[in-house]
CSV table of C-alpha atoms and ligand atoms in Angstrom, one decimal:
chain,number,residue,atom,x,y,z
K,1,MET,CA,153.4,141.0,129.2
K,2,ASP,CA,150.9,142.2,130.8
K,3,LEU,CA,151.2,145.7,132.8
K,4,GLY,CA,147.9,147.5,134.9
K,5,ILE,CA,146.8,150.7,135.4
K,6,THR,CA,147.1,153.2,137.5
K,7,GLY,CA,144.3,156.2,137.8
K,8,THR,CA,144.8,159.6,137.6
K,9,GLY,CA,144.1,159.9,141.0
K,10,GLY,CA,142.9,162.2,143.3
K,11,ASN,CA,138.7,162.2,143.7
K,12,SER,CA,137.8,161.5,140.0
K,13,ASP,CA,134.1,160.8,138.3
K,14,ALA,CA,134.2,159.2,135.4
K,15,GLN,CA,131.2,159.2,132.7
K,16,SER,CA,129.9,158.9,129.1
K,17,ASP,CA,132.2,155.8,128.1
K,18,SER,CA,132.7,155.4,123.9
K,19,GLN,CA,134.6,153.1,121.9
K,20,ILE,CA,137.8,154.0,120.5
K,21,SER,CA,140.8,153.1,118.8
K,22,HIS,CA,144.0,154.0,117.3
K,23,LEU,CA,146.8,152.5,115.6
K,24,ALA,CA,150.8,153.1,114.6
K,25,LEU,CA,152.9,150.7,112.4
K,26,ASP,CA,156.3,150.0,112.1
K,27,ILE,CA,157.2,148.1,108.5
K,28,GLY,CA,160.6,147.2,108.9
K,29,GLY,CA,162.7,145.0,106.2
K,30,THR,CA,161.5,141.7,108.1
K,31,LEU,CA,158.6,142.2,110.2
K,32,ALA,CA,155.9,145.0,110.4
K,33,LYS,CA,155.0,145.9,113.6
K,34,LEU,CA,151.1,147.1,115.0
K,35,VAL,CA,150.6,148.8,118.3
K,36,TYR,CA,146.7,149.7,118.8
K,37,PHE,CA,145.1,151.0,121.4
K,38,SER,CA,141.2,149.7,122.0
K,39,GLY,CA,139.7,151.6,125.2
K,40,ASN,CA,137.4,154.1,126.0
K,41,LYS,CA,137.0,157.6,125.8
K,42,SER,CA,135.1,159.3,128.8
K,43,SER,CA,134.9,163.1,131.0
K,44,VAL,CA,136.3,163.0,134.3
K,45,LYS,CA,136.0,165.6,136.6
K,46,ALA,CA,139.0,166.5,138.9
K,47,SER,CA,139.5,169.5,141.3
K,48,GLY,CA,136.8,171.1,139.9
K,49,ARG,CA,137.9,170.5,135.9
K,50,SER,CA,137.0,168.6,133.5
K,51,ARG,CA,139.0,166.9,131.0
K,52,SER,CA,139.1,163.9,129.1
K,53,ILE,CA,140.7,160.5,128.9
K,54,LEU,CA,141.3,157.4,127.8
K,55,GLN,CA,141.5,153.9,129.2
K,56,GLY,CA,141.7,150.3,127.4
K,57,LYS,CA,145.0,148.1,126.4
K,58,LEU,CA,147.6,149.3,124.5
K,59,HIS,CA,148.4,145.7,121.9
K,60,PHE,CA,151.1,144.7,119.9
K,61,SER,CA,151.2,142.6,117.1
K,62,LYS,CA,153.3,141.9,114.3
K,63,PHE,CA,153.0,140.5,110.8
K,64,GLU,CA,155.6,139.2,108.1
K,65,THR,CA,156.2,142.2,105.8
K,66,SER,CA,156.1,140.1,103.3
K,67,LYS,CA,152.6,138.9,104.3
K,68,ILE,CA,152.1,142.6,103.8
K,69,ASP,CA,148.1,142.1,102.9
K,70,ASP,CA,147.5,140.0,106.1
K,71,CYS,CA,148.7,142.9,107.8
K,72,VAL,CA,146.1,145.5,105.9
K,73,ALA,CA,143.4,142.4,106.2
K,74,PHE,CA,143.8,142.9,110.3
K,75,ILE,CA,143.8,146.6,110.1
K,76,LYS,CA,140.8,146.2,107.9
K,77,ARG,CA,138.7,143.7,110.5
K,78,LYS,CA,139.5,145.0,113.5
K,79,GLN,CA,138.7,148.9,112.0
K,80,LEU,CA,141.7,149.9,113.5
K,81,GLY,CA,142.1,153.8,112.8
K,82,SER,CA,138.7,154.0,112.3
K,83,HIS,CA,138.8,157.1,114.8
K,84,HIS,CA,141.6,159.4,113.6
K,85,PRO,CA,141.6,162.0,112.3
K,86,LYS,CA,141.1,162.5,108.6
K,87,ASP,CA,143.8,164.6,106.2
K,88,LEU,CA,142.0,167.7,105.1
K,89,GLY,CA,143.5,167.6,101.8
K,90,ASN,CA,142.4,164.3,100.4
K,91,ASP,CA,139.6,162.9,103.5
K,92,ARG,CA,141.9,160.1,103.9
K,93,ILE,CA,142.8,158.4,107.6
K,94,VAL,CA,145.8,159.8,108.7
K,95,VAL,CA,148.3,157.4,110.8
K,96,LYS,CA,151.8,157.7,111.7
K,97,ALA,CA,154.3,155.0,110.3
K,98,THR,CA,157.6,154.5,111.0
K,99,GLY,CA,160.1,152.3,109.2
K,100,GLY,CA,161.6,151.8,105.5
K,101,GLY,CA,157.7,150.2,104.1
K,102,ALA,CA,156.0,153.5,105.3
K,103,PHE,CA,157.5,154.8,102.5
K,104,LYS,CA,157.5,151.2,100.3
K,105,PHE,CA,153.9,150.9,101.2
K,106,ALA,CA,152.4,154.1,101.6
K,107,ASP,CA,150.8,153.6,98.1
K,108,LEU,CA,149.5,150.2,99.4
K,109,PHE,CA,147.6,151.7,102.5
K,110,LYS,CA,146.3,154.7,100.6
K,111,GLU,CA,144.6,151.7,97.9
K,112,LYS,CA,143.4,149.1,100.0
K,113,LEU,CA,143.0,151.1,103.6
K,114,ASP,CA,142.1,154.5,102.3
K,115,PHE,CA,145.1,155.8,105.1
K,116,CYS,CA,147.3,158.4,104.6
K,117,LEU,CA,150.7,157.6,106.4
K,118,ASP,CA,152.3,159.8,108.4
K,119,LYS,CA,155.7,159.5,107.7
K,120,GLU,CA,157.9,159.3,111.5
K,121,ASP,CA,162.1,159.0,111.3
K,122,GLU,CA,162.6,155.7,111.9
K,123,MET,CA,165.1,156.5,114.4
K,124,ASP,CA,163.4,158.9,116.1
K,125,CYS,CA,160.9,157.1,116.7
K,126,LEU,CA,163.2,154.3,117.9
K,127,VAL,CA,164.6,156.6,120.6
K,128,ALA,CA,161.3,157.8,121.4
K,129,GLY,CA,159.9,154.5,122.1
K,130,ALA,CA,162.5,153.2,124.2
K,131,ASN,CA,162.7,156.6,126.2
K,132,PHE,CA,159.2,155.9,126.9
K,133,LEU,CA,159.3,152.5,127.8
K,134,LEU,CA,162.3,153.4,130.1
K,135,LYS,CA,159.7,156.1,131.9
K,136,ALA,CA,156.4,154.9,131.9
K,137,VAL,CA,157.1,150.9,132.1
K,138,ASP,CA,157.7,149.6,135.4
K,139,GLN,CA,160.3,146.3,135.3
K,140,GLU,CA,160.8,147.1,131.5
K,141,ALA,CA,164.6,146.4,131.3
K,142,PHE,CA,166.5,143.7,132.7
K,143,THR,CA,169.9,142.6,132.9
K,144,TYR,CA,170.6,138.6,131.7
K,145,ILE,CA,173.6,136.6,133.6
K,146,GLY,CA,173.9,133.3,134.4
K,147,GLY,CA,170.4,132.0,133.0
K,148,GLN,CA,169.6,134.8,135.5
K,149,LYS,CA,167.2,137.4,134.5
K,150,GLU,CA,166.8,140.5,136.8
K,151,PHE,CA,165.2,144.1,136.9
K,152,VAL,CA,166.6,146.7,136.4
K,153,LYS,CA,165.7,149.9,138.8
K,154,ILE,CA,165.6,153.0,136.0
K,155,ASN,CA,166.5,155.8,137.9
K,156,GLN,CA,165.1,158.7,135.8
K,157,ASP,CA,167.7,161.4,136.6
K,158,ASP,CA,170.6,159.7,135.8
K,159,LEU,CA,169.2,157.6,132.5
K,160,TYR,CA,171.1,159.4,129.7
K,161,PRO,CA,173.7,159.1,128.1
K,162,PHE,CA,172.7,155.2,126.9
K,163,LEU,CA,173.3,153.5,123.6
K,164,LEU,CA,170.3,151.8,122.1
K,165,VAL,CA,171.3,148.9,120.1
K,166,ASN,CA,168.3,147.7,117.4
K,167,ILE,CA,168.8,144.8,116.3
K,168,GLY,CA,165.8,144.5,113.2
K,169,SER,CA,167.1,142.9,109.8
K,170,GLY,CA,170.3,145.4,110.5
K,171,VAL,CA,171.9,146.3,113.1
K,172,SER,CA,171.6,150.5,114.8
K,173,MET,CA,173.2,151.4,117.2
K,174,ILE,CA,172.3,155.3,118.5
K,175,LYS,CA,173.8,157.4,121.1
K,176,VAL,CA,171.0,159.0,123.6
K,177,ASP,CA,171.4,161.7,125.3
K,178,GLY,CA,167.5,162.3,126.2
K,179,ASN,CA,164.5,163.0,124.9
K,180,GLY,CA,164.6,163.3,121.6
K,181,LYS,CA,168.2,164.0,121.8
K,182,PHE,CA,170.2,161.3,120.2
K,183,GLU,CA,172.4,160.2,117.3
K,184,ARG,CA,172.9,157.4,114.7
K,185,VAL,CA,176.8,156.8,115.5
K,186,SER,CA,177.3,152.9,113.8
K,187,GLY,CA,175.9,150.1,112.6
K,188,THR,CA,176.2,146.6,110.4
K,189,SER,CA,174.4,144.7,108.3
K,190,LEU,CA,175.4,141.6,110.5
K,191,GLY,CA,172.0,141.4,112.3
K,192,GLY,CA,168.6,139.6,112.7
K,193,GLY,CA,168.2,139.4,108.9
K,194,THR,CA,171.7,137.6,108.3
K,195,PHE,CA,170.7,135.2,111.5
K,196,TRP,CA,167.5,134.4,109.9
K,197,GLY,CA,168.7,134.2,106.0
K,198,LEU,CA,171.4,131.8,106.8
K,199,GLY,CA,170.2,129.8,109.3
K,200,LYS,CA,167.0,129.2,107.1
K,201,LEU,CA,169.6,128.4,104.3
K,202,LEU,CA,171.5,126.0,106.0
K,203,THR,CA,169.2,124.2,107.9
K,204,LYS,CA,166.3,123.9,105.9
K,205,CYS,CA,163.7,125.5,108.5
K,206,ASN,CA,160.3,127.2,108.0
K,207,SER,CA,160.4,129.7,110.6
K,208,PHE,CA,162.8,131.7,112.6
K,209,ASP,CA,161.4,130.2,115.8
K,210,GLU,CA,162.3,126.6,114.5
K,211,LEU,CA,165.5,128.3,113.6
K,212,LEU,CA,165.3,129.6,117.7
K,213,GLU,CA,164.4,126.3,119.1
K,214,LEU,CA,167.6,123.8,116.8
K,215,SER,CA,170.3,126.5,118.2
K,216,HIS,CA,169.0,125.4,121.9
K,217,GLN,CA,169.6,121.8,121.1
K,218,GLY,CA,172.8,122.6,119.2
K,219,ASN,CA,176.3,122.1,120.0
K,220,ASN,CA,178.7,124.6,118.5
K,221,ARG,CA,182.1,123.1,119.1
K,222,VAL,CA,181.3,120.2,116.4
K,223,VAL,CA,181.4,123.5,113.9
K,224,ASP,CA,183.5,126.5,115.6
K,225,MET,CA,187.0,126.2,115.6
K,226,LEU,CA,187.7,126.1,119.1
K,227,VAL,CA,191.2,127.6,120.8
K,228,GLY,CA,191.6,124.2,122.4
K,229,ASP,CA,191.7,122.3,118.3
K,230,ILE,CA,194.4,124.5,117.4
K,231,TYR,CA,196.1,124.5,120.6
K,232,GLY,CA,196.2,120.7,121.4
K,233,GLY,CA,193.3,120.8,124.4
K,234,ILE,CA,195.4,123.5,126.3
K,235,ASP,CA,194.5,127.3,127.0
K,236,TYR,CA,196.2,130.0,125.3
K,237,SER,CA,196.7,131.7,128.6
K,238,LYS,CA,199.5,134.0,127.4
K,239,MET,CA,197.0,135.9,126.1
K,240,GLY,CA,194.1,134.8,128.2
K,241,LEU,CA,192.4,132.6,125.8
K,242,SER,CA,190.7,129.9,127.2
K,243,SER,CA,190.8,126.3,125.7
K,244,THR,CA,187.0,126.5,125.0
K,245,ALA,CA,187.1,130.1,123.6
K,246,ILE,CA,186.0,130.5,119.7
K,247,ALA,CA,188.8,130.8,117.8
K,248,SER,CA,186.9,130.7,114.7
K,249,SER,CA,183.2,130.6,113.7
K,250,PHE,CA,182.7,128.0,111.4
K,251,GLY,CA,186.1,127.5,111.3
K,252,LYS,CA,186.1,123.7,111.9
K,253,THR,CA,183.9,123.1,108.8
K,254,ILE,CA,186.9,123.4,106.4
K,255,SER,CA,189.3,121.2,108.2
K,256,ALA,CA,186.3,117.9,108.7
K,257,ASN,CA,186.1,115.9,105.4
K,258,LYS,CA,182.2,116.5,105.6
K,259,VAL,CA,179.7,118.2,103.4
K,260,LEU,CA,176.3,120.5,104.7
K,261,GLU,CA,174.6,117.1,104.7
K,262,ASN,CA,176.8,116.0,107.7
K,263,TYR,CA,176.7,118.7,110.4
K,264,ARG,CA,173.3,118.7,112.9
K,265,ALA,CA,171.0,121.4,111.9
K,266,GLU,CA,170.9,122.1,115.9
K,267,ASP,CA,174.6,122.0,115.9
K,268,LEU,CA,175.0,125.2,112.5
K,269,ALA,CA,172.1,126.8,114.2
K,270,ARG,CA,173.6,127.1,117.5
K,271,SER,CA,177.1,128.2,116.0
K,272,LEU,CA,175.3,130.7,114.0
K,273,LEU,CA,173.2,132.4,116.5
K,274,ARG,CA,177.0,132.6,118.7
K,275,MET,CA,178.9,133.9,115.8
K,276,ILE,CA,175.8,136.8,115.2
K,277,SER,CA,175.0,137.7,119.1
K,278,ASN,CA,178.9,137.7,119.8
K,279,ASN,CA,179.9,140.4,116.8
K,280,ILE,CA,176.9,142.6,117.9
K,281,GLY,CA,177.7,142.2,121.4
K,282,GLN,CA,181.7,143.2,120.3
K,283,ILE,CA,180.9,145.9,118.4
K,284,ALA,CA,178.4,147.3,120.5
K,285,TYR,CA,180.9,147.4,123.3
K,286,LEU,CA,183.7,148.9,120.8
K,287,THR,CA,180.6,151.8,120.1
K,288,ALA,CA,180.1,152.2,123.9
K,289,LEU,CA,183.4,152.7,124.0
K,290,ARG,CA,184.0,155.3,121.7
K,291,PHE,CA,181.9,157.5,123.1
K,292,GLY,CA,182.2,156.3,127.3
K,293,LEU,CA,178.6,154.7,127.8
K,294,LYS,CA,178.0,152.7,130.4
K,295,ARG,CA,174.9,151.5,130.0
K,296,ILE,CA,173.1,149.6,126.1
K,297,PHE,CA,170.1,148.7,125.7
K,298,PHE,CA,169.3,146.2,123.3
K,299,GLY,CA,166.0,145.9,121.6
K,300,GLY,CA,164.6,144.5,118.5
K,301,PHE,CA,163.0,141.4,116.9
K,302,PHE,CA,165.8,139.1,116.8
K,303,ILE,CA,166.5,138.9,120.4
K,304,ARG,CA,163.1,137.4,120.6
K,305,GLY,CA,163.3,137.1,124.7
K,306,HIS,CA,165.8,133.9,124.1
K,307,ALA,CA,167.9,132.5,126.4
K,308,TYR,CA,170.9,132.1,124.8
K,309,THR,CA,170.9,135.3,122.6
K,310,MET,CA,170.6,137.1,125.5
K,311,ASP,CA,173.4,135.5,127.0
K,312,THR,CA,175.9,135.8,124.6
K,313,ILE,CA,175.4,138.9,124.0
K,314,SER,CA,175.8,139.4,127.9
K,315,VAL,CA,178.9,137.6,127.9
K,316,ALA,CA,180.4,139.5,125.3
K,317,VAL,CA,179.8,142.8,125.9
K,318,HIS,CA,180.7,141.7,129.6
K,319,TYR,CA,184.2,140.1,128.6
K,320,TRP,CA,185.2,142.8,126.2
K,321,SER,CA,184.2,145.5,128.7
K,322,LYS,CA,185.8,143.1,131.6
K,323,GLY,CA,183.0,144.5,133.4
K,324,ASP,CA,182.8,147.9,132.7
K,325,ALA,CA,179.7,148.2,130.3
K,326,GLN,CA,176.7,146.4,131.1
K,327,ALA,CA,174.3,145.0,128.5
K,328,MET,CA,170.2,145.3,129.0
K,329,PHE,CA,166.9,144.0,127.6
K,330,LEU,CA,163.7,145.8,127.2
K,331,ARG,CA,160.6,143.4,127.5
K,332,HIS,CA,158.9,145.0,124.2
K,333,GLU,CA,162.2,144.9,122.5
K,334,GLY,CA,160.4,144.5,119.2
K,335,PHE,CA,158.1,147.3,119.4
K,336,LEU,CA,160.5,150.2,120.2
K,337,GLY,CA,159.5,152.2,116.9
K,338,ALA,CA,156.0,151.4,116.2
K,339,LEU,CA,155.7,152.3,120.0
K,340,GLY,CA,157.7,155.9,119.2
K,341,ALA,CA,155.3,156.5,116.2
K,342,PHE,CA,152.5,156.0,118.6
K,343,VAL,CA,153.5,158.1,121.2
K,344,ASN,CA,154.6,160.8,118.8
K,345,TYR,CA,151.0,161.3,118.2
K,346,ASN,CA,151.5,163.0,121.4
K,347,LYS,CA,153.4,165.1,120.0
K,348,GLN,CA,150.6,168.0,119.0
K,349,GLY,CA,149.1,168.2,122.4
K,350,PRO,CA,149.7,169.1,125.8
K,351,ASP,CA,148.6,165.4,126.8
K,352,ASN,CA,149.9,163.5,129.8
K,353,PHE,CA,150.6,160.0,128.8
K,354,ILE,CA,150.4,156.9,130.9
K,355,LEU,CA,150.5,156.2,133.7
K,356,MET,CA,150.9,152.5,134.0
K,357,GLN,CA,151.8,150.1,136.8
K,358,GLN,CA,153.4,145.8,137.1
K,359,VAL,CA,151.0,143.5,137.4
K,360,PRO,CA,152.5,140.0,138.3
K,361,LYS,CA,153.9,138.4,134.8
K,362,GLU,CA,153.2,135.8,132.6
K,363,LYS,CA,155.0,132.8,133.3
K,364,PRO,CA,158.0,132.3,131.1
K,365,LYS,CA,158.0,129.1,128.7
K,366,SER,CA,160.1,126.3,130.1
K,367,ASP,CA,163.3,127.1,127.7
K,368,GLY,CA,163.0,130.7,129.4
K,369,THR,CA,161.7,132.7,126.5
K,370,GLU,CA,159.4,135.1,127.4
K,371,PRO,CA,155.9,134.4,126.2
K,372,GLU,CA,154.9,135.0,122.4
K,373,GLY,CA,154.8,138.6,121.8
K,374,GLU,CA,151.8,138.7,119.3
K,375,ASP,CA,148.9,140.3,120.5
K,376,SER,CA,150.0,140.6,124.2
K,377,PHE,CA,149.2,143.9,125.5
K,378,LEU,CA,150.0,146.7,128.3
K,379,ARG,CA,146.7,148.2,130.0
K,380,CYS,CA,147.1,151.7,130.3
K,381,LEU,CA,145.4,155.1,130.6
K,382,HIS,CA,146.0,158.0,128.8
K,383,GLN,CA,145.0,161.5,129.6
K,384,ALA,CA,143.4,164.0,128.1
K,385,CYS,CA,144.4,162.9,124.4
K,386,TRP,CA,142.4,162.6,120.7
K,387,ALA,CA,140.1,165.1,122.8
N,401,ATP,N1,158.5,135.8,113.3
N,401,ATP,C1,159.6,136.5,113.1
N,401,ATP,N2,160.2,136.3,111.8
N,401,ATP,C2,161.0,136.3,111.2
N,401,ATP,N3,162.0,137.3,111.9
N,401,ATP,C3,161.8,137.3,113.0
N,401,ATP,C4,160.6,136.2,113.5
N,401,ATP,N4,161.0,136.9,115.2
N,401,ATP,C5,161.9,137.4,115.0
N,401,ATP,N5,162.0,137.7,113.7
N,401,ATP,C6,164.0,138.2,114.2
N,401,ATP,O1,163.8,139.7,113.9
N,401,ATP,C7,164.3,140.5,112.6
N,401,ATP,C8,163.4,141.5,112.5
N,401,ATP,O2,163.7,141.9,113.6
N,401,ATP,P1,162.5,143.4,113.8
N,401,ATP,O3,161.6,143.2,113.5
N,401,ATP,O4,163.3,144.1,115.0
N,401,ATP,O5,163.7,144.6,112.5
N,401,ATP,P2,163.0,145.4,110.9
N,401,ATP,O6,162.3,146.2,111.3
N,401,ATP,O7,162.6,143.9,110.5
N,401,ATP,O8,164.0,145.2,110.4
N,401,ATP,P3,164.4,147.1,110.0
N,401,ATP,O9,164.7,147.8,111.0
N,401,ATP,O10,166.3,146.3,109.7
N,401,ATP,O11,164.1,146.9,108.8
N,401,ATP,C9,164.3,139.2,112.1
N,401,ATP,O12,165.3,139.4,110.6
N,401,ATP,C10,164.4,137.6,112.4
N,401,ATP,O13,166.3,137.6,113.2
N,402,PAU,C1,168.5,150.5,107.3
N,402,PAU,C2,168.2,150.5,108.2
N,402,PAU,C3,168.2,151.3,109.4
N,402,PAU,C4,166.6,149.8,108.7
N,402,PAU,O1,165.7,149.8,109.6
N,402,PAU,C5,168.3,149.0,109.4
N,402,PAU,O2,168.3,147.5,108.5
N,402,PAU,C6,170.4,149.3,109.7
N,402,PAU,O3,170.3,149.9,110.5
N,402,PAU,N1,170.9,148.3,109.2
N,402,PAU,C7,172.3,148.2,108.9
N,402,PAU,C8,173.3,149.6,108.2
N,402,PAU,C9,174.5,149.6,108.7
N,402,PAU,O4,174.6,150.7,109.5
N,402,PAU,O5,175.4,148.9,108.2
């Protein structure tokens, strides 16, 4: 996940670099996400006028919210936010933060880091982050159909409206009509937390990635009741239901004379992933239908760039919409909120945000998943900000 920059253009003349870092946080129910900028501030002369630019990298890191102390230690070690302005009232470093944790952990950040968290609305940040990515980053959105990833060319004049489905611990569905113009139109509690929580209980695995890996090797037919199981191996063709369609997720576990230990963890994980992904895909489609939306962007860390998850969601949207609506995914899926909080620093000034250009992508892992999102970065240029 490495993107490069374009310059300011024209005849520019940069001088006097000084190190700088900026930070924004999104502390969710399961994961705390950090977006931070590290780079140099310099002054540039272009067309006879002088202005300040920042040039460097946007870094992305995440921590389990239950281990928020690790996140605090990381911020301290890297001295993130040390260049932020201070609150005039209490002399604390002001840092933009979103997600429920911005409320829950406000005192902790005050005590341990002397931060004053400047709270930004979670939905506002998700939308700002998605809009920013879709506008500023080339090759951000892609479709995933039949194992094929295809980047979507975003037409800035024909971007809205769209449905943004953020699959975090829970799921929020937001109708986006423009910059800062949105409505949270639906949601479901059956989300990433459900998959991870039930998966942990059922398979006893120790990490989310291990659960995904298990699902990769599983066969859901051992666990799910298929149409064919009910119809004696044949399709229910009158209703367009093939024998291989899932009639009832986990439905086979009641009829077999088995207990949990008799099932393979891989099969349980696969079935669970399909159940959650299918359900979200179906609700997303129904929500899009309700508002006449054709484009659905999926974000949130549940997706994790995982091939089978994206495939299941895409198939669900395609199946229910009869090909009318399209599921699209975002490369920075889990960082929408944190990025949104970060770009909100810009609300105060007339700054020109980041110009970016794609550079060759890292090779995906053999199972088709994206490389580890930990501490990946975008190279970026930020003109005239925090000057
Ligand atoms: N390393 C990980 N540890 C835990 N969960 C992970 C991990 N990687 C991906 N996930 C998945 O991502 C989900 C959390 O996603 P995300 O960070 O987008 O949401 P959140 O902000 O924590 O939740 P919410 O927005 O509902 O408060 C988890 O529920 C799990 O399904
Ligand atoms: C509560 C939030 C917004 C916190 O991020 C999220 O977990 C969510 O959208 N949950 C689903 C809640 C519902 O609409 O049923």
